[in-house]
mmCIF file of C-alpha atoms in Angstrom:
data_model
loop_
_atom_site.group_PDB
_atom_site.id
_atom_site.type_symbol
_atom_site.label_atom_id
_atom_site.label_comp_id
_atom_site.label_asym_id
_atom_site.label_seq_id
_atom_site.Cartn_x
_atom_site.Cartn_y
_atom_site.Cartn_z
ATOM 1 C CA MET L 4 110.349 98.529 113.795
ATOM 2 C CA GLY L 5 107.995 99.909 111.141
ATOM 3 C CA LEU L 6 105.390 98.091 109.089
ATOM 4 C CA SER L 7 107.154 97.367 105.785
ATOM 5 C CA VAL L 8 105.444 95.799 102.781
ATOM 6 C CA GLU L 9 107.123 92.458 103.493
ATOM 7 C CA ARG L 10 106.013 92.413 107.124
ATOM 8 C CA ALA L 11 102.487 93.499 106.200
ATOM 9 C CA ALA L 12 102.259 90.683 103.630
ATOM 10 C CA LEU L 13 103.450 88.148 106.219
ATOM 11 C CA LEU L 14 100.885 89.361 108.762
ATOM 12 C CA MET L 15 98.107 89.204 106.173
ATOM 13 C CA LEU L 16 99.054 85.603 105.325
ATOM 14 C CA ILE L 17 98.888 84.755 109.036
ATOM 15 C CA ALA L 18 95.560 86.605 109.339
ATOM 16 C CA ALA L 19 94.055 84.634 106.448
ATOM 17 C CA VAL L 20 95.073 81.314 108.026
ATOM 18 C CA VAL L 21 93.772 82.462 111.432
ATOM 19 C CA GLY L 22 90.494 83.438 109.756
ATOM 20 C CA ILE L 23 90.021 79.890 108.409
ATOM 21 C CA ILE L 24 90.874 78.282 111.748
ATOM 22 C CA SER L 25 88.716 80.698 113.766
ATOM 23 C CA ARG L 26 85.722 80.055 111.553
ATOM 24 C CA ARG L 27 86.056 76.291 111.962
ATOM 25 C CA LEU L 28 86.436 76.659 115.736
ATOM 26 C CA ARG L 29 83.551 79.155 115.820
ATOM 27 C CA LEU L 30 85.716 81.755 117.525
ATOM 28 C CA PRO L 31 85.468 85.517 116.892
ATOM 29 C CA TYR L 32 88.052 86.354 114.259
ATOM 30 C CA SER L 33 89.508 89.258 116.264
ATOM 31 C CA ILE L 34 90.134 87.040 119.309
ATOM 32 C CA GLY L 35 91.838 84.447 117.123
ATOM 33 C CA LEU L 36 94.114 87.184 115.764
ATOM 34 C CA VAL L 37 95.131 88.404 119.225
ATOM 35 C CA PHE L 38 95.870 84.828 120.297
ATOM 36 C CA ALA L 39 97.936 84.301 117.132
ATOM 37 C CA GLY L 40 99.837 87.514 117.888
ATOM 38 C CA VAL L 41 100.652 86.268 121.404
ATOM 39 C CA VAL L 42 101.951 82.998 119.944
ATOM 40 C CA LEU L 43 104.026 84.905 117.391
ATOM 41 C CA ALA L 44 105.585 86.999 120.149
ATOM 42 C CA LEU L 45 106.768 83.842 121.922
ATOM 43 C CA LEU L 46 108.493 82.448 118.829
ATOM 44 C CA PRO L 47 112.208 83.127 118.229
ATOM 45 C CA ILE L 48 111.385 84.360 114.715
ATOM 46 C CA SER L 49 108.675 86.792 115.818
ATOM 47 C CA PRO L 50 108.132 89.737 113.408
ATOM 48 C CA GLN L 51 109.779 92.853 114.830
ATOM 49 C CA ILE L 52 106.814 95.202 114.456
ATOM 50 C CA THR L 53 105.671 97.684 117.092
ATOM 51 C CA LEU L 54 102.156 99.060 117.515
ATOM 52 C CA THR L 55 102.641 102.826 117.758
ATOM 53 C CA LYS L 56 100.268 105.750 117.936
ATOM 54 C CA SER L 57 101.423 107.035 114.532
ATOM 55 C CA LEU L 58 100.869 103.646 112.862
ATOM 56 C CA LEU L 59 97.423 103.311 114.392
ATOM 57 C CA PHE L 60 96.243 106.871 113.820
ATOM 58 C CA SER L 61 97.829 107.554 110.430
ATOM 59 C CA ILE L 62 97.186 104.250 108.659
ATOM 60 C CA LEU L 63 94.950 101.731 110.421
ATOM 61 C CA LEU L 64 92.215 103.682 112.210
ATOM 62 C CA PRO L 65 90.735 105.856 109.381
ATOM 63 C CA PRO L 66 89.478 102.933 107.242
ATOM 64 C CA LEU L 67 87.974 101.216 110.292
ATOM 65 C CA ILE L 68 86.064 104.313 111.386
ATOM 66 C CA PHE L 69 84.997 105.273 107.859
ATOM 67 C CA GLU L 70 83.688 101.811 107.018
ATOM 68 C CA ALA L 71 81.808 101.607 110.316
ATOM 69 C CA ALA L 72 80.208 104.983 109.619
ATOM 70 C CA LEU L 73 79.213 103.895 106.104
ATOM 71 C CA ARG L 74 77.289 100.977 107.603
ATOM 72 C CA LEU L 75 75.718 102.795 110.544
ATOM 73 C CA ASP L 76 71.940 102.940 110.499
ATOM 74 C CA TRP L 77 71.529 106.725 110.282
ATOM 75 C CA ASP L 78 67.783 106.671 110.939
ATOM 76 C CA GLN L 79 68.230 104.629 114.125
ATOM 77 C CA LEU L 80 71.210 106.730 115.236
ATOM 78 C CA ARG L 81 69.187 109.913 114.812
ATOM 79 C CA LYS L 82 66.448 108.500 117.043
ATOM 80 C CA ASP L 83 68.925 107.586 119.817
ATOM 81 C CA LEU L 84 71.322 110.508 119.339
ATOM 82 C CA GLY L 85 70.500 112.102 122.706
ATOM 83 C CA LEU L 86 71.171 108.867 124.576
ATOM 84 C CA VAL L 87 74.359 108.165 122.638
ATOM 85 C CA LEU L 88 75.706 111.665 123.276
ATOM 86 C CA VAL L 89 75.093 111.340 127.026
ATOM 87 C CA LEU L 90 76.902 107.985 127.099
ATOM 88 C CA ALA L 91 79.765 109.384 124.999
ATOM 89 C CA THR L 92 80.258 112.501 127.136
ATOM 90 C CA LEU L 93 78.910 112.215 130.676
ATOM 91 C CA GLY L 94 79.536 108.474 130.631
ATOM 92 C CA VAL L 95 83.201 108.917 129.722
ATOM 93 C CA VAL L 96 83.673 111.572 132.414
ATOM 94 C CA LEU L 97 82.067 109.354 135.067
ATOM 95 C CA SER L 98 84.174 106.388 133.986
ATOM 96 C CA ALA L 99 87.408 108.382 134.018
ATOM 97 C CA ALA L 100 86.650 109.892 137.422
ATOM 98 C CA SER L 101 85.782 106.510 138.964
ATOM 99 C CA THR L 102 88.913 104.902 137.539
ATOM 100 C CA THR L 103 91.050 107.762 138.822
ATOM 101 C CA VAL L 104 89.736 107.442 142.376
ATOM 102 C CA GLY L 105 90.054 103.656 142.341
ATOM 103 C CA MET L 106 93.638 103.589 141.075
ATOM 104 C CA HIS L 107 94.681 106.306 143.552
ATOM 105 C CA TYR L 108 93.252 104.614 146.642
ATOM 106 C CA PHE L 109 93.821 100.937 145.800
ATOM 107 C CA LEU L 110 97.301 101.219 144.244
ATOM 108 C CA GLN L 111 98.431 104.433 145.959
ATOM 109 C CA TRP L 112 99.206 106.054 142.621
ATOM 110 C CA PRO L 113 99.792 109.826 142.465
ATOM 111 C CA TRP L 114 96.622 111.661 141.450
ATOM 112 C CA ILE L 115 98.102 112.800 138.137
ATOM 113 C CA THR L 116 99.099 109.261 137.119
ATOM 114 C CA ALA L 117 95.670 107.944 138.092
ATOM 115 C CA LEU L 118 94.055 110.767 136.096
ATOM 116 C CA LEU L 119 96.057 109.922 132.986
ATOM 117 C CA PHE L 120 95.197 106.235 133.238
ATOM 118 C CA GLY L 121 91.529 107.014 133.887
ATOM 119 C CA SER L 122 91.279 109.291 130.854
ATOM 120 C CA LEU L 123 93.014 106.976 128.384
ATOM 121 C CA ILE L 124 91.140 103.836 129.467
ATOM 122 C CA SER L 125 87.702 105.448 129.904
ATOM 123 C CA ALA L 126 86.432 105.288 126.316
ATOM 124 C CA THR L 127 85.284 102.051 124.714
ATOM 125 C CA ASP L 128 87.303 101.186 121.637
ATOM 126 C CA PRO L 129 85.499 101.304 118.258
ATOM 127 C CA VAL L 130 87.889 98.775 116.677
ATOM 128 C CA SER L 131 87.298 96.082 119.328
ATOM 129 C CA VAL L 132 83.592 96.795 119.843
ATOM 130 C CA ILE L 133 82.683 96.751 116.152
ATOM 131 C CA ALA L 134 84.739 93.624 115.426
ATOM 132 C CA ILE L 135 83.295 91.608 118.323
ATOM 133 C CA PHE L 136 79.654 92.628 117.909
ATOM 134 C CA ARG L 137 79.620 92.172 114.138
ATOM 135 C CA SER L 138 81.069 88.686 114.559
ATOM 136 C CA ALA L 139 77.994 87.929 116.674
ATOM 137 C CA ASN L 140 75.699 88.925 113.766
ATOM 138 C CA LEU L 141 73.881 91.413 115.989
ATOM 139 C CA HIS L 142 71.388 93.799 114.370
ATOM 140 C CA GLY L 143 68.954 96.533 115.276
ATOM 141 C CA ARG L 144 68.966 99.190 117.971
ATOM 142 C CA LEU L 145 71.439 97.457 120.279
ATOM 143 C CA LEU L 146 74.095 97.242 117.549
ATOM 144 C CA THR L 147 73.572 100.919 116.716
ATOM 145 C CA LEU L 148 73.955 101.896 120.376
ATOM 146 C CA VAL L 149 77.180 99.982 121.014
ATOM 147 C CA GLU L 150 78.773 100.997 117.708
ATOM 148 C CA SER L 151 77.830 104.667 117.793
ATOM 149 C CA GLU L 152 78.813 105.107 121.451
ATOM 150 C CA SER L 153 82.238 103.590 120.811
ATOM 151 C CA LEU L 154 82.712 105.834 117.786
ATOM 152 C CA LEU L 155 81.592 109.053 119.474
ATOM 153 C CA ASN L 156 83.200 108.766 122.901
ATOM 154 C CA ASP L 157 86.708 109.021 121.478
ATOM 155 C CA GLY L 158 86.394 112.799 121.196
ATOM 156 C CA THR L 159 85.565 113.161 124.890
ATOM 157 C CA ALA L 160 88.368 110.798 125.928
ATOM 158 C CA ALA L 161 90.881 112.614 123.714
ATOM 159 C CA VAL L 162 90.013 115.987 125.276
ATOM 160 C CA LEU L 163 90.164 114.523 128.786
ATOM 161 C CA PHE L 164 93.527 112.943 128.051
ATOM 162 C CA SER L 165 94.976 116.175 126.647
ATOM 163 C CA ILE L 166 93.755 118.108 129.703
ATOM 164 C CA CYS L 167 95.277 115.579 132.099
ATOM 165 C CA LEU L 168 98.504 115.606 130.108
ATOM 166 C CA SER L 169 98.606 119.402 130.397
ATOM 167 C CA LEU L 170 98.203 119.041 134.163
ATOM 168 C CA ALA L 171 101.018 116.502 134.255
ATOM 169 C CA GLN L 172 103.268 118.939 132.413
ATOM 170 C CA GLY L 173 102.627 121.699 134.953
ATOM 171 C CA HIS L 174 99.789 123.625 133.286
ATOM 172 C CA SER L 175 96.602 124.554 135.171
ATOM 173 C CA PRO L 176 93.591 124.781 132.829
ATOM 174 C CA THR L 177 90.453 126.472 134.195
ATOM 175 C CA VAL L 178 86.907 125.115 134.045
ATOM 176 C CA LEU L 179 86.133 127.719 131.384
ATOM 177 C CA GLY L 180 89.197 126.649 129.433
ATOM 178 C CA ILE L 181 88.265 122.981 129.642
ATOM 179 C CA THR L 182 84.705 123.681 128.485
ATOM 180 C CA GLY L 183 85.960 125.813 125.630
ATOM 181 C CA ARG L 184 88.428 123.138 124.566
ATOM 182 C CA LEU L 185 85.698 120.514 124.529
ATOM 183 C CA LEU L 186 83.340 122.669 122.457
ATOM 184 C CA ILE L 187 86.101 123.612 120.023
ATOM 185 C CA THR L 188 87.098 119.965 119.617
ATOM 186 C CA ILE L 189 83.547 118.836 118.896
ATOM 187 C CA ALA L 190 82.636 121.747 116.591
ATOM 188 C CA GLY L 191 85.978 121.698 114.794
ATOM 189 C CA SER L 192 85.901 117.947 114.244
ATOM 190 C CA LEU L 193 82.348 118.096 112.910
ATOM 191 C CA ALA L 194 83.346 120.913 110.557
ATOM 192 C CA CYS L 195 86.348 118.960 109.245
ATOM 193 C CA GLY L 196 84.205 115.943 108.477
ATOM 194 C CA VAL L 197 81.414 117.951 106.837
ATOM 195 C CA VAL L 198 83.710 120.110 104.692
ATOM 196 C CA VAL L 199 85.803 117.203 103.424
ATOM 197 C CA ALA L 200 82.797 114.928 102.770
ATOM 198 C CA LEU L 201 80.745 117.561 100.935
ATOM 199 C CA GLY L 202 83.769 118.602 98.902
ATOM 200 C CA VAL L 203 84.441 115.012 97.909
ATOM 201 C CA LEU L 204 80.798 114.386 96.964
ATOM 202 C CA ALA L 205 80.756 117.543 94.873
ATOM 203 C CA LEU L 206 83.797 116.318 92.937
ATOM 204 C CA ALA L 207 82.435 112.789 92.653
ATOM 205 C CA GLY L 208 79.307 114.179 91.018
ATOM 206 C CA ARG L 209 81.400 115.304 88.047
ATOM 207 C CA THR L 210 82.387 111.775 86.962
ATOM 208 C CA ASN L 211 80.732 108.473 86.121
ATOM 209 C CA ASP L 212 83.955 106.495 86.666
ATOM 210 C CA HIS L 213 83.491 104.272 89.727
ATOM 211 C CA LEU L 214 87.248 104.077 90.298
ATOM 212 C CA ILE L 215 87.508 107.843 90.554
ATOM 213 C CA GLU L 216 84.515 107.892 92.893
ATOM 214 C CA LEU L 217 86.264 105.286 95.031
ATOM 215 C CA THR L 218 89.409 107.410 95.087
ATOM 216 C CA PHE L 219 87.422 110.387 96.356
ATOM 217 C CA THR L 220 86.020 108.356 99.248
ATOM 218 C CA THR L 221 89.577 107.354 100.168
ATOM 219 C CA VAL L 222 90.457 111.037 100.278
ATOM 220 C CA ALA L 223 87.403 111.635 102.479
ATOM 221 C CA ALA L 224 88.405 108.920 104.974
ATOM 222 C CA TYR L 225 92.053 109.862 105.382
ATOM 223 C CA GLY L 226 91.696 113.563 104.587
ATOM 224 C CA SER L 227 89.084 114.241 107.275
ATOM 225 C CA PHE L 228 91.030 112.232 109.854
ATOM 226 C CA LEU L 229 94.431 113.806 109.191
ATOM 227 C CA LEU L 230 92.999 117.329 108.883
ATOM 228 C CA ALA L 231 91.353 117.080 112.297
ATOM 229 C CA GLU L 232 94.403 115.486 113.954
ATOM 230 C CA ASN L 233 96.732 118.152 112.552
ATOM 231 C CA LEU L 234 94.417 120.803 114.036
ATOM 232 C CA ASN L 235 94.542 119.016 117.446
ATOM 233 C CA LEU L 236 90.918 117.915 117.060
ATOM 234 C CA SER L 237 89.347 114.441 117.014
ATOM 235 C CA GLY L 238 90.193 112.529 113.851
ATOM 236 C CA VAL L 239 87.775 109.745 114.778
ATOM 237 C CA LEU L 240 84.859 112.161 115.074
ATOM 238 C CA ALA L 241 85.753 113.903 111.791
ATOM 239 C CA THR L 242 86.012 110.634 109.869
ATOM 240 C CA LEU L 243 82.811 109.389 111.484
ATOM 241 C CA VAL L 244 80.931 112.439 110.194
ATOM 242 C CA ALA L 245 82.498 112.104 106.739
ATOM 243 C CA GLY L 246 81.495 108.436 106.573
ATOM 244 C CA LEU L 247 77.947 109.165 107.708
ATOM 245 C CA ILE L 248 77.541 111.813 104.982
ATOM 246 C CA VAL L 249 79.026 109.662 102.228
ATOM 247 C CA GLY L 250 77.092 106.591 103.371
ATOM 248 C CA ASN L 251 73.774 108.401 103.700
ATOM 249 C CA LYS L 252 72.064 107.658 100.404
ATOM 250 C CA ARG L 253 70.081 110.876 100.564
ATOM 251 C CA ALA L 254 73.285 112.910 100.896
ATOM 252 C CA GLY L 255 75.328 110.700 98.598
ATOM 253 C CA VAL L 256 73.025 110.594 95.555
ATOM 254 C CA ARG L 257 75.884 111.937 93.428
ATOM 255 C CA LEU L 258 77.578 108.534 93.510
ATOM 256 C CA THR L 259 76.618 106.236 90.641
ATOM 257 C CA GLU L 260 75.081 102.873 91.427
ATOM 258 C CA ARG L 261 78.237 101.068 90.327
ATOM 259 C CA GLY L 262 80.313 103.558 92.313
ATOM 260 C CA ARG L 263 78.330 102.915 95.487
ATOM 261 C CA GLU L 264 78.717 99.147 95.088
ATOM 262 C CA ALA L 265 82.466 99.587 94.582
ATOM 263 C CA VAL L 266 82.712 101.863 97.616
ATOM 264 C CA GLU L 267 80.930 99.384 99.888
ATOM 265 C CA ALA L 268 83.008 96.410 98.679
ATOM 266 C CA PHE L 269 86.329 98.282 98.860
ATOM 267 C CA TRP L 270 85.799 99.650 102.362
ATOM 268 C CA GLU L 271 84.626 96.295 103.645
ATOM 269 C CA TYR L 272 87.948 94.803 102.526
ATOM 270 C CA ALA L 273 89.989 97.795 103.749
ATOM 271 C CA ALA L 274 88.412 97.429 107.202
ATOM 272 C CA PHE L 275 89.174 93.701 107.157
ATOM 273 C CA VAL L 276 92.866 94.366 106.425
ATOM 274 C CA ALA L 277 93.151 97.099 109.054
ATOM 275 C CA ASN L 278 91.314 94.963 111.618
ATOM 276 C CA SER L 279 93.629 92.039 110.980
ATOM 277 C CA LEU L 280 96.784 94.110 111.429
ATOM 278 C CA VAL L 281 95.511 95.904 114.552
ATOM 279 C CA PHE L 282 94.586 92.744 116.446
ATOM 280 C CA LEU L 283 97.706 90.842 115.416
ATOM 281 C CA LEU L 284 99.888 93.747 116.587
ATOM 282 C CA ILE L 285 97.979 93.961 119.872
ATOM 283 C CA GLY L 286 98.602 90.247 120.400
ATOM 284 C CA ILE L 287 102.311 90.578 119.627
ATOM 285 C CA ARG L 288 102.680 93.383 122.170
ATOM 286 C CA VAL L 289 100.640 91.528 124.820
ATOM 287 C CA GLY L 290 102.884 88.495 124.301
ATOM 288 C CA HIS L 291 105.934 90.593 125.198
ATOM 289 C CA GLU L 292 104.400 91.844 128.465
ATOM 290 C CA HIS L 293 105.138 90.140 131.803
ATOM 291 C CA PHE L 294 101.989 90.294 133.920
ATOM 292 C CA LEU L 295 102.757 87.672 136.588
ATOM 293 C CA GLY L 296 104.917 89.999 138.652
ATOM 294 C CA LYS L 297 102.141 92.590 138.621
ATOM 295 C CA TRP L 298 99.200 90.283 139.286
ATOM 296 C CA TYR L 299 97.768 92.389 142.109
ATOM 297 C CA ALA L 300 97.963 95.646 140.139
ATOM 298 C CA VAL L 301 96.519 93.897 137.074
ATOM 299 C CA GLY L 302 93.600 92.530 139.095
ATOM 300 C CA VAL L 303 92.881 95.916 140.658
ATOM 301 C CA ALA L 304 93.040 97.687 137.282
ATOM 302 C CA ILE L 305 90.639 95.228 135.642
ATOM 303 C CA LEU L 306 88.171 95.402 138.542
ATOM 304 C CA VAL L 307 88.315 99.209 138.732
ATOM 305 C CA VAL L 308 87.786 99.594 134.976
ATOM 306 C CA LEU L 309 84.788 97.223 135.060
ATOM 307 C CA LEU L 310 83.207 99.038 137.998
ATOM 308 C CA SER L 311 83.842 102.378 136.297
ATOM 309 C CA ARG L 312 82.048 101.127 133.198
ATOM 310 C CA ALA L 313 79.063 100.250 135.374
ATOM 311 C CA VAL L 314 79.149 103.760 136.871
ATOM 312 C CA ALA L 315 79.078 105.148 133.326
ATOM 313 C CA VAL L 316 76.319 102.974 131.826
ATOM 314 C CA TYR L 317 73.621 102.496 134.464
ATOM 315 C CA PRO L 318 73.235 106.105 135.742
ATOM 316 C CA CYS L 319 73.354 107.543 132.197
ATOM 317 C CA CYS L 320 70.685 105.115 130.987
ATOM 318 C CA GLY L 321 68.698 105.841 134.146
ATOM 319 C CA LEU L 322 68.320 109.449 133.006
ATOM 320 C CA PHE L 323 66.082 108.215 130.162
ATOM 321 C CA LEU L 324 63.807 105.866 132.119
ATOM 322 C CA LYS L 325 60.782 108.130 131.656
ATOM 323 C CA SER L 326 61.420 108.954 128.000
ATOM 324 C CA HIS L 327 60.984 107.227 124.650
ATOM 325 C CA LEU L 328 64.754 106.593 124.677
ATOM 326 C CA ARG L 329 64.426 104.211 127.611
ATOM 327 C CA VAL L 330 67.021 101.417 127.548
ATOM 328 C CA SER L 331 65.941 97.995 128.787
ATOM 329 C CA ALA L 332 67.878 96.282 131.583
ATOM 330 C CA ARG L 333 69.116 93.663 129.109
ATOM 331 C CA TYR L 334 70.529 96.323 126.798
ATOM 332 C CA GLN L 335 72.193 98.060 129.741
ATOM 333 C CA HIS L 336 73.890 94.815 130.789
ATOM 334 C CA VAL L 337 75.163 94.319 127.223
ATOM 335 C CA LEU L 338 76.425 97.916 127.068
ATOM 336 C CA PHE L 339 78.241 97.340 130.369
ATOM 337 C CA TRP L 340 79.885 94.036 129.505
ATOM 338 C CA GLY L 341 80.404 94.978 125.858
ATOM 339 C CA GLY L 342 82.390 98.118 126.705
ATOM 340 C CA LEU L 343 85.615 96.700 125.301
ATOM 341 C CA ARG L 344 88.944 98.485 125.463
ATOM 342 C CA GLY L 345 91.491 98.189 122.667
ATOM 343 C CA ALA L 346 93.887 99.888 120.331
ATOM 344 C CA LEU L 347 92.908 103.491 121.130
ATOM 345 C CA ALA L 348 93.764 103.117 124.811
ATOM 346 C CA LEU L 349 97.060 101.475 123.915
ATOM 347 C CA ALA L 350 97.988 104.230 121.480
ATOM 348 C CA LEU L 351 97.355 106.911 124.101
ATOM 349 C CA ALA L 352 99.302 104.959 126.736
ATOM 350 C CA LEU L 353 102.279 104.558 124.409
ATOM 351 C CA ALA L 354 102.167 108.305 123.693
ATOM 352 C CA LEU L 355 102.727 109.204 127.377
ATOM 353 C CA PRO L 356 105.929 111.204 127.965
ATOM 354 C CA GLN L 357 108.774 109.310 129.601
ATOM 355 C CA GLU L 358 108.785 111.643 132.618
ATOM 356 C CA VAL L 359 105.234 110.698 133.687
ATOM 357 C CA PRO L 360 105.388 108.871 137.066
ATOM 358 C CA TYR L 361 104.748 105.109 136.783
ATOM 359 C CA ARG L 362 104.641 105.362 132.981
ATOM 360 C CA SER L 363 105.854 101.798 132.375
ATOM 361 C CA VAL L 364 103.269 100.445 134.811
ATOM 362 C CA VAL L 365 100.487 102.473 133.166
ATOM 363 C CA VAL L 366 101.429 101.058 129.762
ATOM 364 C CA SER L 367 101.636 97.501 131.100
ATOM 365 C CA LEU L 368 98.289 97.722 132.914
ATOM 366 C CA SER L 369 96.672 99.225 129.813
ATOM 367 C CA PHE L 370 97.716 96.144 127.835
ATOM 368 C CA ALA L 371 96.471 93.897 130.656
ATOM 369 C CA VAL L 372 93.040 95.557 130.651
ATOM 370 C CA VAL L 373 92.853 95.303 126.860
ATOM 371 C CA ALA L 374 93.869 91.626 126.945
ATOM 372 C CA PHE L 375 91.160 90.882 129.547
ATOM 373 C CA SER L 376 88.656 92.896 127.528
ATOM 374 C CA ILE L 377 89.322 91.035 124.302
ATOM 375 C CA PHE L 378 89.715 87.495 125.662
ATOM 376 C CA VAL L 379 87.280 87.386 128.593
ATOM 377 C CA GLN L 380 84.609 89.924 127.620
ATOM 378 C CA GLY L 381 85.001 89.236 123.909
ATOM 379 C CA LEU L 382 84.561 85.475 124.326
ATOM 380 C CA THR L 383 81.566 85.792 126.654
ATOM 381 C CA ILE L 384 79.589 88.542 124.923
ATOM 382 C CA LYS L 385 78.055 86.152 122.372
ATOM 383 C CA PRO L 386 76.774 83.711 125.046
ATOM 384 C CA LEU L 387 75.383 86.719 126.929
ATOM 385 C CA LEU L 388 73.547 87.863 123.798
ATOM 386 C CA ARG L 389 72.119 84.352 123.391
ATOM 387 C CA VAL L 390 70.901 84.315 126.998
ATOM 388 C CA PHE L 391 69.137 87.640 126.401
ATOM 389 C CA GLY L 392 67.638 86.368 123.134
ATOM 390 C CA GLU L 393 69.372 88.954 120.965
ATOM 391 C CA ILE L 394 70.880 86.304 118.671
ATOM 392 C CA PRO L 395 69.673 82.761 117.904
ATOM 393 C CA ALA L 396 70.702 80.003 120.309
ATOM 394 C CA SER L 397 72.258 78.075 117.425
ATOM 395 C CA GLN L 398 74.148 80.247 114.975
ATOM 396 C CA GLN L 399 76.590 79.542 112.203
ATOM 397 C CA PRO L 400 79.955 81.326 112.578
ATOM 398 C CA SER L 401 79.992 84.627 110.788
ATOM 399 C CA ARG L 402 82.590 85.659 108.259
ATOM 400 C CA ALA L 403 85.593 87.627 109.395
ATOM 401 C CA PRO L 404 84.723 91.319 109.889
#
């Protein structure tokens, strides 16, 4: 069922209570929400709400991406852009290929099914990554790397998924066609974000009303995303670019001081609401899954996805060993273990056509990988950061993201 106002209000009440409890227990807020969603799913009065691709892409994802882009350190991102692009392109391809081979040989899946699973699970999820790492109060270059990679690799994963879906439906794209599609997706998404953001800033410069300025940024967030998606491009990449332009103080000088303060406060709250709904809905769906009868397949999927992440991170970082973009071994380990999967993978899995072989198993294993990612990797990433000295050994629990 859809997300009505009544159901949204109920979920927000639950999220607020979970936020208080998680803070007192010093648990990441997002993990507390997923656990609460699982508990809700087991109750006889569980809210009948389904996490769908349309709900995620049309309503919940744009504010999360836009707010993350507003807060990205543009100067640091520009320094590491080459490294981030390699991780977000070559890294995703390596991860998808490794996952495909593993699922085919270990579970005897047809190649096309393994390809689809590899493409949809290959990209790290910006929603999960940003929520978990911000709850750890991480700062500096490492935070920029994990956030920007998770934001940028969606475009590559989306193109890979569409290509694999075309193969599954009987089409045979050529190497030239695949390359062209990738370039068009990247260029088109960038253009959507730039055009919408610059247009919004130009209009915002004609008023001193902070509420109108805030309205224009809302148009930028949703307008860039929906424009790109309707053109079969990457909405995440378009909204990322729009947020970077609006958030860059040198590009966004047309916003008044009061307007900029209002924009930052509003989008922080909008991201909090969207985050709360996404993780609660993930938990509700995970609670309805039955993993015990698929324990072997679940174990194989988790292991294959982890190994594929290693194949993506370490060789890509190795390309920069002799350059100023060199990534330390500690950072590489954090990038590997912090490559969380989440709502994006689930949305793509749920969008698979019914005629795809093993579709129900692909969807179930996608939720299993996401559940492992959030609970196991999410709960252990903060201790790992403490071991590496990236955050203080004793740290007060952060506020909900």
